[in-house]
Structure formats: structure tokens, C-alpha cells
mmCIF file of C-alpha atoms in Angstrom:
data_model
loop_
_atom_site.group_PDB
_atom_site.id
_atom_site.type_symbol
_atom_site.label_atom_id
_atom_site.label_comp_id
_atom_site.label_asym_id
_atom_site.label_seq_id
_atom_site.Cartn_x
_atom_site.Cartn_y
_atom_site.Cartn_z
ATOM 1 C CA UNK A 1 2.391 18.381 -14.939
ATOM 2 C CA UNK A 2 0.097 21.092 -13.690
ATOM 3 C CA UNK A 3 -0.150 22.747 -10.224
ATOM 4 C CA UNK A 4 -3.723 22.878 -8.963
ATOM 5 C CA UNK A 5 -4.990 24.619 -5.849
ATOM 6 C CA UNK A 6 -8.306 24.452 -4.050
ATOM 7 C CA UNK A 7 -9.931 26.812 -1.570
ATOM 8 C CA UNK A 8 -10.910 26.343 1.120
ATOM 9 C CA UNK A 9 -9.127 23.238 2.267
ATOM 10 C CA UNK A 10 -11.867 22.538 4.789
ATOM 11 C CA UNK A 11 -15.264 24.007 5.578
ATOM 12 C CA UNK A 12 -17.966 23.409 8.125
ATOM 13 C CA UNK A 13 -21.453 24.677 7.229
ATOM 14 C CA UNK A 14 -24.945 24.333 8.588
ATOM 15 C CA UNK A 15 -27.548 22.270 6.898
ATOM 16 C CA UNK A 16 -29.486 24.252 4.315
ATOM 17 C CA UNK A 17 -26.732 26.692 3.500
ATOM 18 C CA UNK A 18 -24.622 26.837 0.336
ATOM 19 C CA UNK A 19 -20.838 26.397 0.030
ATOM 20 C CA UNK A 20 -18.559 27.420 -2.832
ATOM 21 C CA UNK A 21 -15.310 25.583 -3.499
ATOM 22 C CA UNK A 22 -12.738 27.050 -5.840
ATOM 23 C CA UNK A 23 -10.348 25.123 -8.045
ATOM 24 C CA UNK A 24 -7.449 27.006 -9.656
ATOM 25 C CA UNK A 25 -4.960 25.857 -12.248
ATOM 26 C CA UNK A 26 -1.908 27.831 -11.347
ATOM 27 C CA UNK A 27 0.414 27.180 -14.291
ATOM 28 C CA UNK A 28 -1.788 25.797 -16.992
ATOM 29 C CA UNK A 29 -4.670 27.084 -18.910
ATOM 30 C CA UNK A 30 -7.251 24.370 -18.487
ATOM 31 C CA UNK A 31 -10.176 24.115 -20.821
ATOM 32 C CA UNK A 32 -11.340 21.090 -18.939
ATOM 33 C CA UNK A 33 -11.457 20.434 -15.220
ATOM 34 C CA UNK A 34 -13.052 17.600 -13.296
ATOM 35 C CA UNK A 35 -14.780 17.418 -9.961
ATOM 36 C CA UNK A 36 -14.626 14.285 -7.861
ATOM 37 C CA UNK A 37 -16.098 13.280 -4.558
ATOM 38 C CA UNK A 38 -14.488 10.754 -2.160
ATOM 39 C CA UNK A 39 -16.364 9.299 0.790
ATOM 40 C CA UNK A 40 -14.189 7.750 3.552
ATOM 41 C CA UNK A 41 -12.421 4.620 2.455
ATOM 42 C CA UNK A 42 -14.017 4.676 -0.938
ATOM 43 C CA UNK A 43 -12.884 5.452 -4.492
ATOM 44 C CA UNK A 44 -12.843 8.754 -6.203
ATOM 45 C CA UNK A 45 -16.140 9.210 -7.931
ATOM 46 C CA UNK A 46 -16.360 11.597 -10.842
ATOM 47 C CA UNK A 47 -19.148 14.091 -10.363
ATOM 48 C CA UNK A 48 -18.885 16.276 -13.459
ATOM 49 C CA UNK A 49 -16.688 17.593 -16.163
ATOM 50 C CA UNK A 50 -16.276 21.319 -16.116
ATOM 51 C CA UNK A 51 -15.805 22.971 -19.526
ATOM 52 C CA UNK A 52 -14.579 26.557 -19.888
ATOM 53 C CA UNK A 53 -17.180 28.724 -21.347
ATOM 54 C CA UNK A 54 -19.899 26.119 -21.511
ATOM 55 C CA UNK A 55 -22.197 24.080 -19.310
ATOM 56 C CA UNK A 56 -20.695 21.293 -17.200
ATOM 57 C CA UNK A 57 -21.378 17.686 -18.049
ATOM 58 C CA UNK A 58 -22.689 15.702 -15.017
ATOM 59 C CA UNK A 59 -22.286 12.055 -14.329
ATOM 60 C CA UNK A 60 -25.360 9.890 -13.944
ATOM 61 C CA UNK A 61 -26.950 10.315 -10.523
ATOM 62 C CA UNK A 62 -25.329 13.712 -9.751
ATOM 63 C CA UNK A 63 -27.907 16.472 -9.307
ATOM 64 C CA UNK A 64 -26.914 19.402 -11.489
ATOM 65 C CA UNK A 65 -29.129 21.779 -9.557
ATOM 66 C CA UNK A 66 -27.544 20.849 -6.365
ATOM 67 C CA UNK A 67 -23.904 20.902 -7.397
ATOM 68 C CA UNK A 68 -23.511 24.042 -9.521
ATOM 69 C CA UNK A 69 -20.318 24.202 -11.552
ATOM 70 C CA UNK A 70 -18.983 27.352 -13.188
ATOM 71 C CA UNK A 71 -15.835 27.405 -15.312
ATOM 72 C CA UNK A 72 -15.657 31.054 -16.214
ATOM 73 C CA UNK A 73 -11.971 31.210 -17.064
ATOM 74 C CA UNK A 74 -9.161 28.929 -18.120
ATOM 75 C CA UNK A 75 -7.731 28.955 -14.631
ATOM 76 C CA UNK A 76 -10.770 28.776 -12.378
ATOM 77 C CA UNK A 77 -13.633 26.419 -11.810
ATOM 78 C CA UNK A 78 -16.047 26.611 -8.913
ATOM 79 C CA UNK A 79 -18.292 24.012 -7.362
ATOM 80 C CA UNK A 80 -21.176 25.319 -5.290
ATOM 81 C CA UNK A 81 -23.056 22.803 -3.042
ATOM 82 C CA UNK A 82 -26.444 24.320 -2.675
ATOM 83 C CA UNK A 83 -28.781 23.671 0.308
ATOM 84 C CA UNK A 84 -26.164 21.354 1.811
ATOM 85 C CA UNK A 85 -27.250 18.388 3.929
ATOM 86 C CA UNK A 86 -25.190 16.159 6.192
ATOM 87 C CA UNK A 87 -25.024 13.414 3.510
ATOM 88 C CA UNK A 88 -23.167 15.941 1.303
ATOM 89 C CA UNK A 89 -20.292 15.787 3.775
ATOM 90 C CA UNK A 90 -17.343 14.452 1.830
ATOM 91 C CA UNK A 91 -13.962 15.156 0.375
ATOM 92 C CA UNK A 92 -14.223 17.140 -2.895
ATOM 93 C CA UNK A 93 -11.318 17.115 -5.241
ATOM 94 C CA UNK A 94 -10.766 18.835 -8.574
ATOM 95 C CA UNK A 95 -8.362 17.977 -11.315
ATOM 96 C CA UNK A 96 -6.982 19.486 -14.478
ATOM 97 C CA UNK A 97 -6.761 17.554 -17.731
ATOM 98 C CA UNK A 98 -3.492 18.272 -19.520
ATOM 99 C CA UNK A 99 -4.536 17.388 -22.957
ATOM 100 C CA UNK A 100 -1.829 15.853 -25.073
ATOM 101 C CA UNK A 101 -0.124 14.012 -22.233
ATOM 102 C CA UNK A 102 -2.055 10.831 -22.435
ATOM 103 C CA UNK A 103 -4.991 11.421 -20.256
ATOM 104 C CA UNK A 104 -3.020 12.331 -17.132
ATOM 105 C CA UNK A 105 -4.940 14.425 -14.666
ATOM 106 C CA UNK A 106 -3.386 16.580 -11.985
ATOM 107 C CA UNK A 107 -5.284 16.959 -8.751
ATOM 108 C CA UNK A 108 -5.827 19.711 -6.266
ATOM 109 C CA UNK A 109 -5.311 19.027 -2.599
ATOM 110 C CA UNK A 110 -9.025 18.604 -1.953
ATOM 111 C CA UNK A 111 -11.666 20.224 0.188
ATOM 112 C CA UNK A 112 -13.166 18.582 3.249
ATOM 113 C CA UNK A 113 -16.887 19.615 3.592
ATOM 114 C CA UNK A 114 -18.673 18.939 6.847
ATOM 115 C CA UNK A 115 -22.363 19.710 7.009
ATOM 116 C CA UNK A 116 -23.775 19.909 10.502
ATOM 117 C CA UNK B 1 -21.026 -1.375 -11.762
ATOM 118 C CA UNK B 2 -17.436 -1.188 -10.746
ATOM 119 C CA UNK B 3 -15.435 -1.188 -14.062
ATOM 120 C CA UNK B 4 -12.097 -0.931 -12.348
ATOM 121 C CA UNK B 5 -11.467 -3.090 -9.281
ATOM 122 C CA UNK B 6 -8.739 -3.478 -6.768
ATOM 123 C CA UNK B 7 -9.528 -6.553 -4.870
ATOM 124 C CA UNK B 8 -7.044 -6.137 -2.111
ATOM 125 C CA UNK B 9 -8.041 -3.276 0.191
ATOM 126 C CA UNK B 10 -4.772 -3.426 1.993
ATOM 127 C CA UNK B 11 -1.164 -4.708 1.680
ATOM 128 C CA UNK B 12 1.678 -4.868 4.203
ATOM 129 C CA UNK B 13 5.286 -5.182 2.980
ATOM 130 C CA UNK B 14 8.592 -5.064 4.687
ATOM 131 C CA UNK B 15 11.000 -2.285 3.737
ATOM 132 C CA UNK B 16 13.271 -3.287 0.926
ATOM 133 C CA UNK B 17 11.044 -5.954 -0.419
ATOM 134 C CA UNK B 18 8.798 -5.764 -3.480
ATOM 135 C CA UNK B 19 5.230 -4.366 -3.310
ATOM 136 C CA UNK B 20 2.805 -5.595 -5.894
ATOM 137 C CA UNK B 21 -0.505 -3.911 -6.280
ATOM 138 C CA UNK B 22 -3.117 -5.366 -8.586
ATOM 139 C CA UNK B 23 -5.931 -3.966 -10.621
ATOM 140 C CA UNK B 24 -8.573 -5.644 -12.741
ATOM 141 C CA UNK B 25 -10.905 -4.074 -15.283
ATOM 142 C CA UNK B 26 -13.987 -5.096 -17.235
ATOM 143 C CA UNK B 27 -14.285 -2.596 -20.031
ATOM 144 C CA UNK B 28 -12.382 -3.736 -23.116
ATOM 145 C CA UNK B 29 -12.509 -0.214 -24.450
ATOM 146 C CA UNK B 30 -10.070 1.063 -21.841
ATOM 147 C CA UNK B 31 -6.883 1.880 -23.659
ATOM 148 C CA UNK B 32 -4.828 3.818 -21.089
ATOM 149 C CA UNK B 33 -4.116 3.104 -17.483
ATOM 150 C CA UNK B 34 -2.656 5.143 -14.675
ATOM 151 C CA UNK B 35 -1.537 4.694 -11.083
ATOM 152 C CA UNK B 36 -2.013 7.384 -8.499
ATOM 153 C CA UNK B 37 -0.727 7.635 -4.884
ATOM 154 C CA UNK B 38 -2.871 9.350 -2.255
ATOM 155 C CA UNK B 39 -2.226 10.378 1.286
ATOM 156 C CA UNK B 40 -5.111 11.171 3.583
ATOM 157 C CA UNK B 41 -6.747 14.564 3.127
ATOM 158 C CA UNK B 42 -4.685 15.198 -0.039
ATOM 159 C CA UNK B 43 -5.308 14.975 -3.719
ATOM 160 C CA UNK B 44 -3.941 11.993 -5.650
ATOM 161 C CA UNK B 45 -0.515 12.246 -7.163
ATOM 162 C CA UNK B 46 0.312 10.780 -10.548
ATOM 163 C CA UNK B 47 2.858 7.988 -10.451
ATOM 164 C CA UNK B 48 3.052 6.108 -13.734
ATOM 165 C CA UNK B 49 0.931 5.152 -16.717
ATOM 166 C CA UNK B 50 0.785 2.705 -19.517
ATOM 167 C CA UNK B 51 -0.839 2.667 -22.981
ATOM 168 C CA UNK B 52 -2.666 -0.523 -24.104
ATOM 169 C CA UNK B 53 -0.049 -0.853 -26.920
ATOM 170 C CA UNK B 54 2.577 -1.707 -24.318
ATOM 171 C CA UNK B 55 2.789 -4.378 -21.731
ATOM 172 C CA UNK B 56 5.352 -2.819 -19.500
ATOM 173 C CA UNK B 57 6.439 0.623 -18.435
ATOM 174 C CA UNK B 58 9.176 1.386 -15.926
ATOM 175 C CA UNK B 59 10.099 4.560 -14.018
ATOM 176 C CA UNK B 60 12.685 4.230 -11.373
ATOM 177 C CA UNK B 61 11.357 1.959 -8.580
ATOM 178 C CA UNK B 62 7.936 1.773 -10.176
ATOM 179 C CA UNK B 63 6.988 -0.661 -12.908
ATOM 180 C CA UNK B 64 3.503 -1.185 -14.365
ATOM 181 C CA UNK B 65 2.566 -4.354 -16.152
ATOM 182 C CA UNK B 66 -0.441 -4.726 -18.383
ATOM 183 C CA UNK B 67 -2.028 -8.063 -19.459
ATOM 184 C CA UNK B 68 -4.778 -7.056 -21.833
ATOM 185 C CA UNK B 69 -6.100 -10.587 -22.433
ATOM 186 C CA UNK B 70 -6.653 -10.953 -18.704
ATOM 187 C CA UNK B 71 -7.721 -7.338 -18.289
ATOM 188 C CA UNK B 72 -5.290 -6.997 -15.466
ATOM 189 C CA UNK B 73 -2.557 -4.601 -14.553
ATOM 190 C CA UNK B 74 -0.166 -4.433 -11.663
ATOM 191 C CA UNK B 75 2.147 -1.922 -10.059
ATOM 192 C CA UNK B 76 5.510 -3.163 -8.752
ATOM 193 C CA UNK B 77 7.444 -1.046 -6.299
ATOM 194 C CA UNK B 78 10.931 -2.233 -5.572
ATOM 195 C CA UNK B 79 12.561 -1.763 -3.215
ATOM 196 C CA UNK B 80 9.693 -0.556 -1.049
ATOM 197 C CA UNK B 81 10.292 2.349 1.293
ATOM 198 C CA UNK B 82 8.368 3.549 4.383
ATOM 199 C CA UNK B 83 7.536 6.709 2.427
ATOM 200 C CA UNK B 84 5.599 4.587 -0.029
ATOM 201 C CA UNK B 85 2.975 3.981 2.576
ATOM 202 C CA UNK B 86 -0.218 5.439 1.119
ATOM 203 C CA UNK B 87 -3.347 4.456 -0.737
ATOM 204 C CA UNK B 88 -2.829 3.512 -4.391
ATOM 205 C CA UNK B 89 -5.461 3.918 -7.000
ATOM 206 C CA UNK B 90 -5.443 2.579 -10.496
ATOM 207 C CA UNK B 91 -7.425 4.378 -13.103
ATOM 208 C CA UNK B 92 -8.416 3.784 -16.721
ATOM 209 C CA UNK B 93 -9.438 5.841 -19.634
ATOM 210 C CA UNK B 94 -11.415 4.821 -22.781
ATOM 211 C CA UNK B 95 -9.812 7.383 -25.099
ATOM 212 C CA UNK B 96 -11.670 10.162 -23.427
ATOM 213 C CA UNK B 97 -10.519 12.685 -20.867
ATOM 214 C CA UNK B 98 -12.478 10.875 -18.160
ATOM 215 C CA UNK B 99 -10.763 8.595 -15.717
ATOM 216 C CA UNK B 100 -12.506 5.685 -13.938
ATOM 217 C CA UNK B 101 -10.806 4.968 -10.644
ATOM 218 C CA UNK B 102 -10.500 1.633 -8.746
ATOM 219 C CA UNK B 103 -11.353 1.259 -5.107
ATOM 220 C CA UNK B 104 -7.820 1.735 -3.845
ATOM 221 C CA UNK B 105 -5.274 -0.430 -1.940
ATOM 222 C CA UNK B 106 -3.735 0.811 1.232
ATOM 223 C CA UNK B 107 0.002 -0.018 1.222
ATOM 224 C CA UNK B 108 1.893 -0.116 4.524
ATOM 225 C CA UNK B 109 5.719 -0.489 4.373
ATOM 226 C CA UNK B 110 7.149 -1.409 7.720
ATOM 227 C CA UNK B 111 10.793 -1.343 8.778
#
């Protein structure tokens, strides 16, 4: 598998500010990373696919101007929640796709975002 | 439109007995299925997977069964242990890197 870290593990910010979440693949060079969001007691919803060196691919209904994704290297993808609002409060999780191992994804520990 | 469904939000099983978690899907293009275990405030952990060319895959206490005609898969855990208490998600792939997750089933294993 792959070891994935996220930073920060939790963050509280005021409404209207921006927050950056980092996702690092510690032992695997990941050309593709994924960003998910999970609301309490709900499923993991794919937000976007982060591709190294190119633009992210966003799922339907996800605002690309609000959730900025940058995948500048094979080990780091960042998700920036711009002009955050209380409804953006959620658990954000990234994952690494280990191509060639039958679509398995390995997940980071997640980041809890609370917007006040 | 929920393409992957787990109709039981919770399941309670006694330690040592079998836990059976079910998952149904609607998209016939799905060809690979995975089960993940998740604790609160943590990322999901991969458990076991199965390709659509198989109907069973076993790994230790965990066995996944696939019934393609019924578009149904299940995860069997035997014997169940208290440490198995978590939320279990099934996920499916349609030959792309993207995974579609089910709604999850909370398993509680009691002594």
C-alpha cells in the first residue's frame, strides 16, 4: 500500500477566510490523488481528482473556484477552501491511487474543518 | 442517484459470531469492488477487494462474495472481534481510478 498524511488534522476558521489542506504521499509517487468530503453519518463523496502537473477534474456540483486543488509534485496535493462558510464544515480526506493494484486507494487520516 | 447502497445503517453482532455486511449496486459497468473499514475521525482503511471475474475472495477472517446477476456483494467476518467495531464502506469502480462509495454500515461487536 501507500502511506498518506494530511495536515492539519483539524482546523477552525472564521467565515470568509481561506484554508489550505495538504495531502502528502510519503512512500509512493502519486500521479493521481483524490479529494473526498464526508458529512456526519454520510458516505464519502468524491470532490475531485488531482492530477500531477495538470488541472484537477471536479465532480458535478463541486465548485472549482471555491475548492482549489494544486498537485505540484508527485508527493503533494493541496486543497484550498476559499471564502469558507459554515456549510463547508466537514471532514476532508485525500487518497492516493496506486495504479496497477486493482484500483485500491490508500487514504490519509482526514482533516476536520469547522467554519465559525 | 446512489449507485452503491448499503441498506443496513447498523449491525450488532456478538463476539465470535459471524458478521455479514451487505452492499447492492445499480451500475452494471462496475467491475471491481472493495471494502473499507473506518474509525471516527480517521481515513478509511482498505480491507479486501474482488474483481468481477470472481465470486469469492478470502483473506483471513474476511471473505467477500459477489453475485453479479443480483448486483450484490457481501462481506463476511468470522469470528467477529470487538476490534472489528467500526463503519464499513463498500466501494465500486467501473474500470477507472474513481471509486464510488456506499453509505456505510456501522458494525458493533459486543462481548
